[in-house]
PDB file of C-alpha atoms in Angstrom:
ATOM      1  CA  MET A   1      -9.741 -23.450  -6.642  1.00  0.00           C
ATOM      2  CA  SER A   2      -9.497 -20.510  -4.314  1.00  0.00           C
ATOM      3  CA  PRO A   3     -11.408 -17.274  -5.234  1.00  0.00           C
ATOM      4  CA  LEU A   4      -9.102 -14.874  -6.140  1.00  0.00           C
ATOM      5  CA  LEU A   5      -8.246 -11.728  -4.299  1.00  0.00           C
ATOM      6  CA  VAL A   6      -7.907  -8.139  -5.426  1.00  0.00           C
ATOM      7  CA  VAL A   7      -3.911  -7.437  -5.118  1.00  0.00           C
ATOM      8  CA  GLY A   8      -4.098  -3.945  -7.373  1.00  0.00           C
ATOM      9  CA  ARG A   9      -4.842  -2.378 -10.334  1.00  0.00           C
ATOM     10  CA  ILE A  10      -3.265  -1.686 -13.512  1.00  0.00           C
ATOM     11  CA  GLY A  11      -2.626   2.244 -14.329  1.00  0.00           C
ATOM     12  CA  ARG A  12      -1.681   3.794 -17.581  1.00  0.00           C
ATOM     13  CA  PRO A  13       1.546   2.738 -19.878  1.00  0.00           C
ATOM     14  CA  HIS A  14       4.880   3.973 -19.336  1.00  0.00           C
ATOM     15  CA  GLY A  15       6.773   4.952 -22.559  1.00  0.00           C
ATOM     16  CA  ILE A  16       6.280   2.482 -25.524  1.00  0.00           C
ATOM     17  CA  SER A  17       7.725  -0.850 -24.670  1.00  0.00           C
ATOM     18  CA  GLY A  18       4.961  -2.155 -22.809  1.00  0.00           C
ATOM     19  CA  GLU A  19       5.447  -1.331 -19.046  1.00  0.00           C
ATOM     20  CA  VAL A  20       2.461   0.046 -17.040  1.00  0.00           C
ATOM     21  CA  TYR A  21       2.225   1.251 -13.709  1.00  0.00           C
ATOM     22  CA  VAL A  22       0.471  -0.769 -10.975  1.00  0.00           C
ATOM     23  CA  GLY A  23      -0.690   0.161  -7.640  1.00  0.00           C
ATOM     24  CA  LEU A  24      -0.868  -2.472  -5.417  1.00  0.00           C
ATOM     25  CA  THR A  25      -3.738  -3.153  -2.755  1.00  0.00           C
ATOM     26  CA  THR A  26      -1.648  -5.358  -0.791  1.00  0.00           C
ATOM     27  CA  ASP A  27       1.871  -4.946   1.103  1.00  0.00           C
ATOM     28  CA  ARG A  28       2.737  -8.489  -0.251  1.00  0.00           C
ATOM     29  CA  THR A  29       5.260  -7.006  -2.850  1.00  0.00           C
ATOM     30  CA  GLU A  30       6.048 -10.653  -3.840  1.00  0.00           C
ATOM     31  CA  ARG A  31       2.907 -10.595  -5.759  1.00  0.00           C
ATOM     32  CA  LEU A  32       4.931  -8.941  -8.390  1.00  0.00           C
ATOM     33  CA  ALA A  33       7.872 -11.457  -8.605  1.00  0.00           C
ATOM     34  CA  VAL A  34       9.195 -12.089 -11.527  1.00  0.00           C
ATOM     35  CA  GLY A  35       7.346 -15.193 -12.966  1.00  0.00           C
ATOM     36  CA  SER A  36       4.270 -14.298 -10.534  1.00  0.00           C
ATOM     37  CA  GLY A  37       1.035 -15.554 -12.243  1.00  0.00           C
ATOM     38  CA  LEU A  38      -1.916 -12.827 -12.227  1.00  0.00           C
ATOM     39  CA  VAL A  39      -5.289 -12.188 -13.618  1.00  0.00           C
ATOM     40  CA  ALA A  40      -6.667  -8.936 -15.376  1.00  0.00           C
ATOM     41  CA  GLY A  41     -10.448  -9.275 -16.646  1.00  0.00           C
ATOM     42  CA  GLU A  42     -10.257 -12.565 -18.459  1.00  0.00           C
ATOM     43  CA  ARG A  43      -6.506 -12.822 -19.207  1.00  0.00           C
ATOM     44  CA  GLN A  44      -3.984 -14.953 -17.619  1.00  0.00           C
ATOM     45  CA  LEU A  45      -0.710 -12.481 -17.153  1.00  0.00           C
ATOM     46  CA  VAL A  46       2.821 -13.246 -15.953  1.00  0.00           C
ATOM     47  CA  VAL A  47       5.403 -10.491 -14.428  1.00  0.00           C
ATOM     48  CA  ALA A  48       8.329 -10.583 -16.731  1.00  0.00           C
ATOM     49  CA  ALA A  49       9.727  -7.174 -14.578  1.00  0.00           C
ATOM     50  CA  ALA A  50       8.846  -5.022 -11.896  1.00  0.00           C
ATOM     51  CA  ARG A  51      10.426  -2.085 -10.064  1.00  0.00           C
ATOM     52  CA  PRO A  52       9.034   0.105  -7.372  1.00  0.00           C
ATOM     53  CA  HIS A  53       8.575   3.835  -8.754  1.00  0.00           C
ATOM     54  CA  GLN A  54       7.709   6.516  -6.308  1.00  0.00           C
ATOM     55  CA  ASP A  55       4.119   4.909  -4.432  1.00  0.00           C
ATOM     56  CA  ARG A  56       3.832   2.341  -7.243  1.00  0.00           C
ATOM     57  CA  TRP A  57       5.727   0.020  -9.514  1.00  0.00           C
ATOM     58  CA  LEU A  58       6.561  -0.136 -13.249  1.00  0.00           C
ATOM     59  CA  VAL A  59       5.579  -3.851 -14.187  1.00  0.00           C
ATOM     60  CA  THR A  60       6.391  -5.506 -17.463  1.00  0.00           C
ATOM     61  CA  PHE A  61       3.936  -8.624 -18.411  1.00  0.00           C
ATOM     62  CA  GLU A  62       4.932 -11.327 -20.790  1.00  0.00           C
ATOM     63  CA  GLY A  63       3.552 -10.688 -24.230  1.00  0.00           C
ATOM     64  CA  VAL A  64       2.733  -6.976 -23.896  1.00  0.00           C
ATOM     65  CA  VAL A  65       5.569  -5.231 -25.597  1.00  0.00           C
ATOM     66  CA  ASP A  66       4.343  -2.372 -27.000  1.00  0.00           C
ATOM     67  CA  ARG A  67       2.190   0.717 -26.010  1.00  0.00           C
ATOM     68  CA  THR A  68      -0.863  -0.448 -27.291  1.00  0.00           C
ATOM     69  CA  GLY A  69      -0.802  -3.579 -25.748  1.00  0.00           C
ATOM     70  CA  ALA A  70      -0.030  -1.794 -22.314  1.00  0.00           C
ATOM     71  CA  GLU A  71      -3.048   0.458 -23.113  1.00  0.00           C
ATOM     72  CA  ALA A  72      -5.121  -2.564 -23.426  1.00  0.00           C
ATOM     73  CA  LEU A  73      -4.652  -3.463 -19.643  1.00  0.00           C
ATOM     74  CA  THR A  74      -5.251   0.264 -18.269  1.00  0.00           C
ATOM     75  CA  ASN A  75      -7.570   0.335 -15.206  1.00  0.00           C
ATOM     76  CA  LEU A  76      -8.060  -3.478 -15.045  1.00  0.00           C
ATOM     77  CA  GLU A  77      -7.716  -5.223 -11.184  1.00  0.00           C
ATOM     78  CA  LEU A  78      -5.009  -7.999 -10.425  1.00  0.00           C
ATOM     79  CA  ARG A  79      -6.439 -10.405  -8.744  1.00  0.00           C
ATOM     80  CA  ALA A  80      -4.351 -13.636  -7.582  1.00  0.00           C
ATOM     81  CA  GLU A  81      -4.584 -16.619  -5.538  1.00  0.00           C
ATOM     82  CA  PRO A  82      -4.444 -16.303  -1.566  1.00  0.00           C
ATOM     83  CA  ILE A  83      -1.301 -16.773  -0.002  1.00  0.00           C
ATOM     84  CA  ASP A  84      -0.869 -19.187   2.407  1.00  0.00           C
ATOM     85  CA  ASP A  85       0.575 -17.844   5.656  1.00  0.00           C
ATOM     86  CA  PRO A  86      -0.766 -19.089   8.685  1.00  0.00           C
ATOM     87  CA  ASP A  87       0.554 -16.006  11.154  1.00  0.00           C
ATOM     88  CA  ALA A  88      -0.984 -13.696   8.762  1.00  0.00           C
ATOM     89  CA  VAL A  89      -4.540 -11.981   9.078  1.00  0.00           C
ATOM     90  CA  TRP A  90      -6.302 -11.354   5.663  1.00  0.00           C
ATOM     91  CA  VAL A  91      -9.026  -8.593   4.833  1.00  0.00           C
ATOM     92  CA  HIS A  92     -10.768 -11.728   2.995  1.00  0.00           C
ATOM     93  CA  ASP A  93     -10.820 -13.915   6.595  1.00  0.00           C
ATOM     94  CA  LEU A  94     -12.153 -10.573   8.125  1.00  0.00           C
ATOM     95  CA  ILE A  95     -15.350 -10.388   6.268  1.00  0.00           C
ATOM     96  CA  GLY A  96     -18.350 -12.241   8.124  1.00  0.00           C
ATOM     97  CA  SER A  97     -16.593 -12.409  11.285  1.00  0.00           C
ATOM     98  CA  LEU A  98     -17.775 -11.209  14.580  1.00  0.00           C
ATOM     99  CA  VAL A  99     -16.457  -8.103  16.144  1.00  0.00           C
ATOM    100  CA  VAL A 100     -16.522  -8.957  19.821  1.00  0.00           C
ATOM    101  CA  GLU A 101     -14.733  -6.357  22.690  1.00  0.00           C
ATOM    102  CA  LEU A 102     -12.186  -7.824  25.392  1.00  0.00           C
ATOM    103  CA  ASP A 103     -14.850  -7.686  27.599  1.00  0.00           C
ATOM    104  CA  GLY A 104     -16.857 -10.140  25.583  1.00  0.00           C
ATOM    105  CA  THR A 105     -19.535  -7.561  24.414  1.00  0.00           C
ATOM    106  CA  GLU A 106     -20.702  -8.283  20.587  1.00  0.00           C
ATOM    107  CA  ARG A 107     -20.637  -5.392  18.331  1.00  0.00           C
ATOM    108  CA  GLY A 108     -21.671  -7.113  15.045  1.00  0.00           C
ATOM    109  CA  ARG A 109     -20.284  -8.875  12.310  1.00  0.00           C
ATOM    110  CA  CYS A 110     -17.590  -7.201   9.789  1.00  0.00           C
ATOM    111  CA  LEU A 111     -19.436  -6.154   6.241  1.00  0.00           C
ATOM    112  CA  ALA A 112     -16.629  -4.423   4.738  1.00  0.00           C
ATOM    113  CA  VAL A 113     -12.837  -3.432   5.206  1.00  0.00           C
ATOM    114  CA  ILE A 114     -12.431   0.320   4.087  1.00  0.00           C
ATOM    115  CA  ALA A 115      -8.649   1.393   2.866  1.00  0.00           C
ATOM    116  CA  ASN A 116      -7.615   4.252   4.831  1.00  0.00           C
ATOM    117  CA  PRO A 117      -4.092   5.851   4.712  1.00  0.00           C
ATOM    118  CA  ALA A 118      -3.650   5.637   8.775  1.00  0.00           C
ATOM    119  CA  ASP A 119      -5.430   2.620   9.256  1.00  0.00           C
ATOM    120  CA  ASP A 120      -8.011   0.149   7.608  1.00  0.00           C
ATOM    121  CA  ILE A 121     -11.477   0.439   8.925  1.00  0.00           C
ATOM    122  CA  LEU A 122     -13.980  -2.423   9.434  1.00  0.00           C
ATOM    123  CA  GLU A 123     -17.566  -1.673   8.769  1.00  0.00           C
ATOM    124  CA  LEU A 124     -19.719  -3.335  10.878  1.00  0.00           C
ATOM    125  CA  GLU A 125     -23.485  -4.497  10.138  1.00  0.00           C
ATOM    126  CA  THR A 126     -24.647  -1.938  12.731  1.00  0.00           C
ATOM    127  CA  GLY A 127     -23.204   0.949  10.605  1.00  0.00           C
ATOM    128  CA  ALA A 128     -19.950   1.077  13.367  1.00  0.00           C
ATOM    129  CA  LEU A 129     -16.515   1.915  11.847  1.00  0.00           C
ATOM    130  CA  VAL A 130     -13.887   0.282  13.939  1.00  0.00           C
ATOM    131  CA  PRO A 131     -10.142   1.045  13.015  1.00  0.00           C
ATOM    132  CA  ALA A 132      -8.144  -2.240  12.044  1.00  0.00           C
ATOM    133  CA  ARG A 133      -5.326  -1.363  14.711  1.00  0.00           C
ATOM    134  CA  PHE A 134      -7.790  -2.547  17.118  1.00  0.00           C
ATOM    135  CA  VAL A 135      -8.429  -5.760  16.029  1.00  0.00           C
ATOM    136  CA  LEU A 136      -6.693  -8.680  17.522  1.00  0.00           C
ATOM    137  CA  SER A 137      -6.699 -12.164  15.722  1.00  0.00           C
TER     138      SER A 137
END
């Protein structure tokens, strides 16, 4: 089994029927398709319903039928298996990668990818920060 990737975070409950706000940390909205499996803490969750709401999603998980059940999920990270897409470059693939300029100058290895509203930023072992828009695979 592949290591699970963080794909979002559960926010506060919405209403009394078990619905919760979810903020995705991925642009792959199919993570919230009905029937999709996610892991929150030690708990396996299955999406029963999901709909966009402003900059987040309102999601109902199977077996979570009231506000008390939804409150138990508040602030948990959502994790899932990596998606197999050979044309995509994933954050987890960038960690540890060597950053090299077009002229061949090595700038160091990527330690982390920092989420930023304009563009994600690669943090290099040298302390340098590189906007991800300049990354070519």
